[in-house]
Coordinates of N, CA and C and ligand atoms in Angstrom, one line a residue:
X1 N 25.9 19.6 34.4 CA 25.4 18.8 33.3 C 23.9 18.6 33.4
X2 N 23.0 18.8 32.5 CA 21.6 19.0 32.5 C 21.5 17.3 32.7
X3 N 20.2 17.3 32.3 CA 19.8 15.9 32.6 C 19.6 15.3 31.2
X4 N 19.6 16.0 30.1 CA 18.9 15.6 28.6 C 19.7 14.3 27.7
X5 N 18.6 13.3 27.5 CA 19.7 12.0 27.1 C 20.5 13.1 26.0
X6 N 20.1 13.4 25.2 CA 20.6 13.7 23.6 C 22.0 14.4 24.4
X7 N 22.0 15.1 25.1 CA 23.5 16.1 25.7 C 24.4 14.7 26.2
X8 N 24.0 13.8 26.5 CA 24.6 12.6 27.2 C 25.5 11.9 26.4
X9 N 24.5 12.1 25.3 CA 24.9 11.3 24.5 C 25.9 12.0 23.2
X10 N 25.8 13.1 23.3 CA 26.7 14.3 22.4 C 28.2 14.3 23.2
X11 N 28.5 14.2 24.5 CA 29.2 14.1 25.3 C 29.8 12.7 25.7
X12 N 29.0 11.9 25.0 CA 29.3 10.1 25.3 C 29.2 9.8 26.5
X13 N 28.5 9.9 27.3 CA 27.7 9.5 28.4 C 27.2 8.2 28.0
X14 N 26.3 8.4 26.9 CA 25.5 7.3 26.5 C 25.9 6.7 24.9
X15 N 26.0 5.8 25.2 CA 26.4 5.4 23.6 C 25.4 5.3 22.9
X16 N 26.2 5.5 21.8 CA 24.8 5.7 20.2 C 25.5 5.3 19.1
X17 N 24.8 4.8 18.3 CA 25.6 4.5 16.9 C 25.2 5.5 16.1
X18 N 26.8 6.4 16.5 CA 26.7 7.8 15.5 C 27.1 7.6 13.8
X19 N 26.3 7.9 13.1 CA 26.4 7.6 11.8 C 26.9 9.2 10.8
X20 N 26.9 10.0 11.3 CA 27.2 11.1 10.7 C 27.7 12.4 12.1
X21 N 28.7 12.9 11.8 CA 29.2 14.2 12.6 C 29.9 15.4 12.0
X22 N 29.1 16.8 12.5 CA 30.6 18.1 11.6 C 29.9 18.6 13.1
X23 N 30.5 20.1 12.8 CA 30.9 21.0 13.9 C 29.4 21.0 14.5
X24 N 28.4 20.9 13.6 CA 27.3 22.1 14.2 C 26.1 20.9 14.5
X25 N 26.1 19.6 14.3 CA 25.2 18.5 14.1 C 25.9 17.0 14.2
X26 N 25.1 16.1 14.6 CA 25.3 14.5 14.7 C 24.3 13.9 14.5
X27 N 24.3 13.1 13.7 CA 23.0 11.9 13.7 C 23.5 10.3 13.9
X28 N 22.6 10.0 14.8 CA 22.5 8.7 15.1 C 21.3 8.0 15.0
X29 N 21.3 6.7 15.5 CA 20.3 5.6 15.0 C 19.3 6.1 16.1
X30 N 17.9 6.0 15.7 CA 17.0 5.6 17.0 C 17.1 4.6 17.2
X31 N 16.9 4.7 18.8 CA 17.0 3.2 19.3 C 15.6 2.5 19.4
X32 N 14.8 3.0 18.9 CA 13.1 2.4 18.6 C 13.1 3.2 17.5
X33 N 12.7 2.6 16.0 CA 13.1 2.6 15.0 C 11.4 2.9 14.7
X34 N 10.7 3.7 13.6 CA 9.7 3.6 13.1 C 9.8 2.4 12.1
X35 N 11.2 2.9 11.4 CA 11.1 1.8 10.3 C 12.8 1.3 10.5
X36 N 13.6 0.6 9.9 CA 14.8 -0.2 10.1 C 15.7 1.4 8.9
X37 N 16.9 1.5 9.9 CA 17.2 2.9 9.3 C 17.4 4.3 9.5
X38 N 16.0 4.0 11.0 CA 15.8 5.2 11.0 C 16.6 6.2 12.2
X39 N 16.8 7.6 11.6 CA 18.3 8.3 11.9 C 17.6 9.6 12.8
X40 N 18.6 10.1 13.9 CA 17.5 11.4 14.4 C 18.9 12.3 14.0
X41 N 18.5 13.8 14.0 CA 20.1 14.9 13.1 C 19.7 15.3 14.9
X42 N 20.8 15.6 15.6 CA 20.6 16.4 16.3 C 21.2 17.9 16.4
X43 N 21.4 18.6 16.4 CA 21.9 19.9 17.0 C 23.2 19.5 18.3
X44 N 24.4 20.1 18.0 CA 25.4 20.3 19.4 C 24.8 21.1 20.7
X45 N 24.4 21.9 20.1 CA 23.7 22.9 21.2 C 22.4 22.7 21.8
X46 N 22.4 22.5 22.9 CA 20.5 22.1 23.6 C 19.7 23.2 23.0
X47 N 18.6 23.1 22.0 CA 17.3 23.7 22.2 C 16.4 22.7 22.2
X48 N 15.3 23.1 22.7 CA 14.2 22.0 22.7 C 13.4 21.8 21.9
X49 N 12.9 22.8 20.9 CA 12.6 22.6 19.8 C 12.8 23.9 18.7
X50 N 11.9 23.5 17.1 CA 11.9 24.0 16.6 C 11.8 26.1 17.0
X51 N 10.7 26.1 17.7 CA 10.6 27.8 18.2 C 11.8 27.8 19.0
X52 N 12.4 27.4 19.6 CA 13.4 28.0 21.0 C 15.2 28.1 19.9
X53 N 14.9 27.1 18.8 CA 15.9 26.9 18.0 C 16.4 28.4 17.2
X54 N 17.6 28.8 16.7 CA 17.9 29.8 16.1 C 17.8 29.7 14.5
X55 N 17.5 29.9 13.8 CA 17.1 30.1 12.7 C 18.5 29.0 11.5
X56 N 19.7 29.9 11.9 CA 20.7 29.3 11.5 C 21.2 27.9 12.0
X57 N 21.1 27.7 13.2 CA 20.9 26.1 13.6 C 20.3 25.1 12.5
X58 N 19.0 25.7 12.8 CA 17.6 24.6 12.0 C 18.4 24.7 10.5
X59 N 18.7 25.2 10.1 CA 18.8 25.4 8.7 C 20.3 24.6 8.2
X60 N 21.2 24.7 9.4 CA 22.1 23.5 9.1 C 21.8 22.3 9.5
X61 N 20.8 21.8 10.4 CA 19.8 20.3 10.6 C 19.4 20.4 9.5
X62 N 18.4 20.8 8.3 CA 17.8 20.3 7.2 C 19.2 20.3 6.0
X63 N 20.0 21.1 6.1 CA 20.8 20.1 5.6 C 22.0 19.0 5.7
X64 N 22.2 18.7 7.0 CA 22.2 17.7 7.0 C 21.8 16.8 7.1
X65 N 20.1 16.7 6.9 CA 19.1 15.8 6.6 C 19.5 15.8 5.2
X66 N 19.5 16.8 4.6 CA 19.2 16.6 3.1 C 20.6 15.4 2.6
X67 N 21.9 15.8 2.8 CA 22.6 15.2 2.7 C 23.2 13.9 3.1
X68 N 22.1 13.4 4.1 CA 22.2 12.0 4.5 C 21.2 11.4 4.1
X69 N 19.7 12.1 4.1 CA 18.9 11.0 4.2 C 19.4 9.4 2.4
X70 N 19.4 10.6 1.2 CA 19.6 9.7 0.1 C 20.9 8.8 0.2
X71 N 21.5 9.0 1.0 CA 22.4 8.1 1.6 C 22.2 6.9 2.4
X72 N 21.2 7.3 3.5 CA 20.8 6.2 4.1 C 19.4 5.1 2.9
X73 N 18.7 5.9 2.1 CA 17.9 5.1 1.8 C 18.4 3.8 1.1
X74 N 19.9 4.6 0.4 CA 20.5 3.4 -0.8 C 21.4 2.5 0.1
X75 N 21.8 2.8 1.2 CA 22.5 1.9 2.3 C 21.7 1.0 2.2
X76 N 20.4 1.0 3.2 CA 19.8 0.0 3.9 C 18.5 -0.2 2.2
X77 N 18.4 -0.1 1.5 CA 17.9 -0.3 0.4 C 16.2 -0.3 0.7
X78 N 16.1 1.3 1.1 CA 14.7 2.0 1.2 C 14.5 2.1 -0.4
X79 N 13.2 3.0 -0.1 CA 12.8 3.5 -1.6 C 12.8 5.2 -1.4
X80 N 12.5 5.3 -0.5 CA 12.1 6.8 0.0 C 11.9 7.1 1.3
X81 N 11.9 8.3 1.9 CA 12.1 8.8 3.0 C 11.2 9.9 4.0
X82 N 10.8 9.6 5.1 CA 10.3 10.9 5.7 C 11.4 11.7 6.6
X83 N 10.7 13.2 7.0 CA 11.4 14.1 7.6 C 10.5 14.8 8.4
X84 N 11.0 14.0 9.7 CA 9.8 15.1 10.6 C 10.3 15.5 12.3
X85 N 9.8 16.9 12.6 CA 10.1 17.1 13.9 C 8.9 16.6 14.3
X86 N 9.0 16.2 16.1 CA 7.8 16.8 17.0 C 8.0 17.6 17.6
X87 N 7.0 18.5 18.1 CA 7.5 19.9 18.7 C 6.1 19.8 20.2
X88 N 6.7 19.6 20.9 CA 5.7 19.3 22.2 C 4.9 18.0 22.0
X89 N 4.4 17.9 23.8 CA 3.5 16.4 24.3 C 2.5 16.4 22.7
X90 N 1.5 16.9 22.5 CA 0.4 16.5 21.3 C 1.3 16.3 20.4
X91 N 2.0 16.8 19.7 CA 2.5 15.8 18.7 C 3.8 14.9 18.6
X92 N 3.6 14.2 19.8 CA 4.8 12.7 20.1 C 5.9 13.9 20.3
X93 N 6.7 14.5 21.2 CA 7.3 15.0 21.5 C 7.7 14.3 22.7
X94 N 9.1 13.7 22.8 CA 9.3 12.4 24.3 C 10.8 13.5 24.9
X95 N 11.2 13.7 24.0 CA 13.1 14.2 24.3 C 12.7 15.9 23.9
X96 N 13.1 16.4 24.7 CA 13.2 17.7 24.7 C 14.2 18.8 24.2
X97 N 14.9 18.0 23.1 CA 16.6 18.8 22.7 C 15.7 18.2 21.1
X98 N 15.5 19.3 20.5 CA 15.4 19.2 19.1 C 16.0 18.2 18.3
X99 N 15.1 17.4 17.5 CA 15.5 16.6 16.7 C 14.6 16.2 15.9
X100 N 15.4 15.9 14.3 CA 14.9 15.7 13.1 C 14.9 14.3 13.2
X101 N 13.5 13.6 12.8 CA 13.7 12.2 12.5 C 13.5 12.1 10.7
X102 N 14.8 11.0 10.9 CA 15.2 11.0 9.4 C 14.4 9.4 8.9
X103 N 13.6 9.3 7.9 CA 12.9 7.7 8.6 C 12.8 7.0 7.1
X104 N 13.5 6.3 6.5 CA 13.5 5.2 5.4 C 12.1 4.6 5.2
X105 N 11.6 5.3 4.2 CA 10.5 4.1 3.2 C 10.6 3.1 2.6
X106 N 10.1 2.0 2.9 CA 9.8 0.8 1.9 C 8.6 0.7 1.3
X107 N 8.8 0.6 0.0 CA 7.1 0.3 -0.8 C 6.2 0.0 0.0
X108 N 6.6 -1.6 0.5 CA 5.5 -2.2 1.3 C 5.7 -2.9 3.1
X109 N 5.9 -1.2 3.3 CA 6.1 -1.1 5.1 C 5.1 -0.8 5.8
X110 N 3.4 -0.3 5.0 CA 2.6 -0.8 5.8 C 2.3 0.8 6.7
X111 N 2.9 1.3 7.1 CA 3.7 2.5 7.7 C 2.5 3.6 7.1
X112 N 1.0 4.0 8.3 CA 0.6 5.5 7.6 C 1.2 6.2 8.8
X113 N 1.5 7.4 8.1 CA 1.9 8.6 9.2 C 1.1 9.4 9.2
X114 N 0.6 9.6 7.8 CA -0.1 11.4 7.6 C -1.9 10.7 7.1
X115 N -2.3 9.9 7.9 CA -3.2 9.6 7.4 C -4.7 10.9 7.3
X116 N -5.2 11.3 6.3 CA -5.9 12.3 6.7 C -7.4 11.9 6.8
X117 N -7.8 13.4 7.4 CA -9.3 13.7 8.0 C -9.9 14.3 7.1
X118 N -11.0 14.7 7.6 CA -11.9 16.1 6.6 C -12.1 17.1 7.0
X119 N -12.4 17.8 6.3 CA -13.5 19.1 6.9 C -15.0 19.0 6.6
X120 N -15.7 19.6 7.5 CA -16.9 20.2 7.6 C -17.3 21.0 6.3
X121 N -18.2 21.2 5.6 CA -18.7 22.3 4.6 C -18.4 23.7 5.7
X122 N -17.6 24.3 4.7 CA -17.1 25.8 5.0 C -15.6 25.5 6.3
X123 N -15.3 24.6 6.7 CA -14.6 24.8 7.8 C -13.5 25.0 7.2
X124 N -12.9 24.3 6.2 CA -11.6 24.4 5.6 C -10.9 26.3 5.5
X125 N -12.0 26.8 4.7 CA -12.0 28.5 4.9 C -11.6 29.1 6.3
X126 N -13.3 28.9 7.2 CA -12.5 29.2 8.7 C -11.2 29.0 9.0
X127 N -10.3 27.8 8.9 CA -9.4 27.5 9.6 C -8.0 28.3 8.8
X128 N -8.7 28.4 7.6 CA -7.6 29.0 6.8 C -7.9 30.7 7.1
X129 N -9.0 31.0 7.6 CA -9.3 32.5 8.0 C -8.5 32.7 9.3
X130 N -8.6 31.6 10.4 CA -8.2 31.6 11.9 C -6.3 32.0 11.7
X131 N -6.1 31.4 10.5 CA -4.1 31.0 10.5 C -3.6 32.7 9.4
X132 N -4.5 33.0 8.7 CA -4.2 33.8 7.8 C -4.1 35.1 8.9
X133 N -4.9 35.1 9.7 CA -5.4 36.2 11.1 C -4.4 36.4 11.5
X134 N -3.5 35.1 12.3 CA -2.6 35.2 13.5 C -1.2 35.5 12.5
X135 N -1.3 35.4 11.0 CA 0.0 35.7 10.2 C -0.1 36.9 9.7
X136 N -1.2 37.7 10.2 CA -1.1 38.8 9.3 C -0.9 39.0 8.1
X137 N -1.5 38.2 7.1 CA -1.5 38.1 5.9 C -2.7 38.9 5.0
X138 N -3.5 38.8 5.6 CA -5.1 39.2 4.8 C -5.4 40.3 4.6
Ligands
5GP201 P1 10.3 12.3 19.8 O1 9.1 11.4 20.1 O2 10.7 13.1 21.0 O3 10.2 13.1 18.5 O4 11.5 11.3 19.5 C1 12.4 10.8 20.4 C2 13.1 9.7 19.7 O5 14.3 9.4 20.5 C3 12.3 8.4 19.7 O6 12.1 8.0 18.4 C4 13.1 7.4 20.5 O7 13.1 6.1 20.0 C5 14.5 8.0 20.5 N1 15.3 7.8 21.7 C6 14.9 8.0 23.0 N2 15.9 7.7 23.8 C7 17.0 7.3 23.0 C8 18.3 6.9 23.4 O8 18.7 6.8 24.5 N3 19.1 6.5 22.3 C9 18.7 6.7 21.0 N4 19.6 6.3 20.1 N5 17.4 7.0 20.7 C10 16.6 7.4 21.7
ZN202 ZN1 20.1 18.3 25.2

């Protein structure tokens, strides 16, 4: 048995308030909540994130995001919803078994996530030159 809460907890090691389960996914509550609501989808099978994930996996996690989140908003009487992975330490990445956070908006929660920056004159290009490069698109 690895060490990963989320397998512990797929296994009941650890209890969770599982709110949704089928063959291939489970979501429960986070236990530190961004907002009151908020749900992580996990995967049955350990990957650690998005890249190590199989294509078919991920794609049954977004839908069963899709299919709970509007569920949970009208439960707990959100307005709207975010959907987000972290994928490694720089972007809040704490648990290492892939997971979707499912996260209820309230009008006035106060809550920035995506607060944005700028660019430099011409940088926006660069960076869109630097990504277009590594995709072999251009
Ligand atoms: P990350 O930062 O890795 O994207 O998110 C990990 C999430 O797992 C955090 O939001 C954290 O609150 C949640 N979490 C960590 N340990 C536990 C636990 O033992 N039980 C539950 N239900 N959630 C956990
Ligand atoms: Zn795991």
């Amino acid at each position: 048995m690895n060490d990963c809460i989320f397998c512990k907890i797929l296994v009941g090691d650890i209890p969770a308030e599982i709110v949704y389960e089928d063959k291939d996914a489970i979501a429960f509550m986070d236990i530190s909540p961004v907002t009151k609501g908020h749900v992580l989808v996990i995967p049955r099978e350990h990957y650690k994130d998005v890249i190590d994930v199989p294509e078919e996996i991920l794609q049954k996690m977004i839908v069963v995001a899709k299919k709970i989140a509007p569920k949970i908003v009208e439960a707990v009487g959100a307005d709207g919803f975010n959907i987000g992975i972290n994928n490694g330490k720089a972007a809040g990445q704490v648990v290492y078994h892939l997971h979707m956070h499912v996260m209820p908006r309230y009008e006035y929660d106060n809550l920035k996530m995506w607060e944005g920056d700028g660019y430099q004159e011409g940088e926006i290009k660069e960076y869109g030159d630097k990504i277009r490069n590594y995709l072999d698109i251009n």
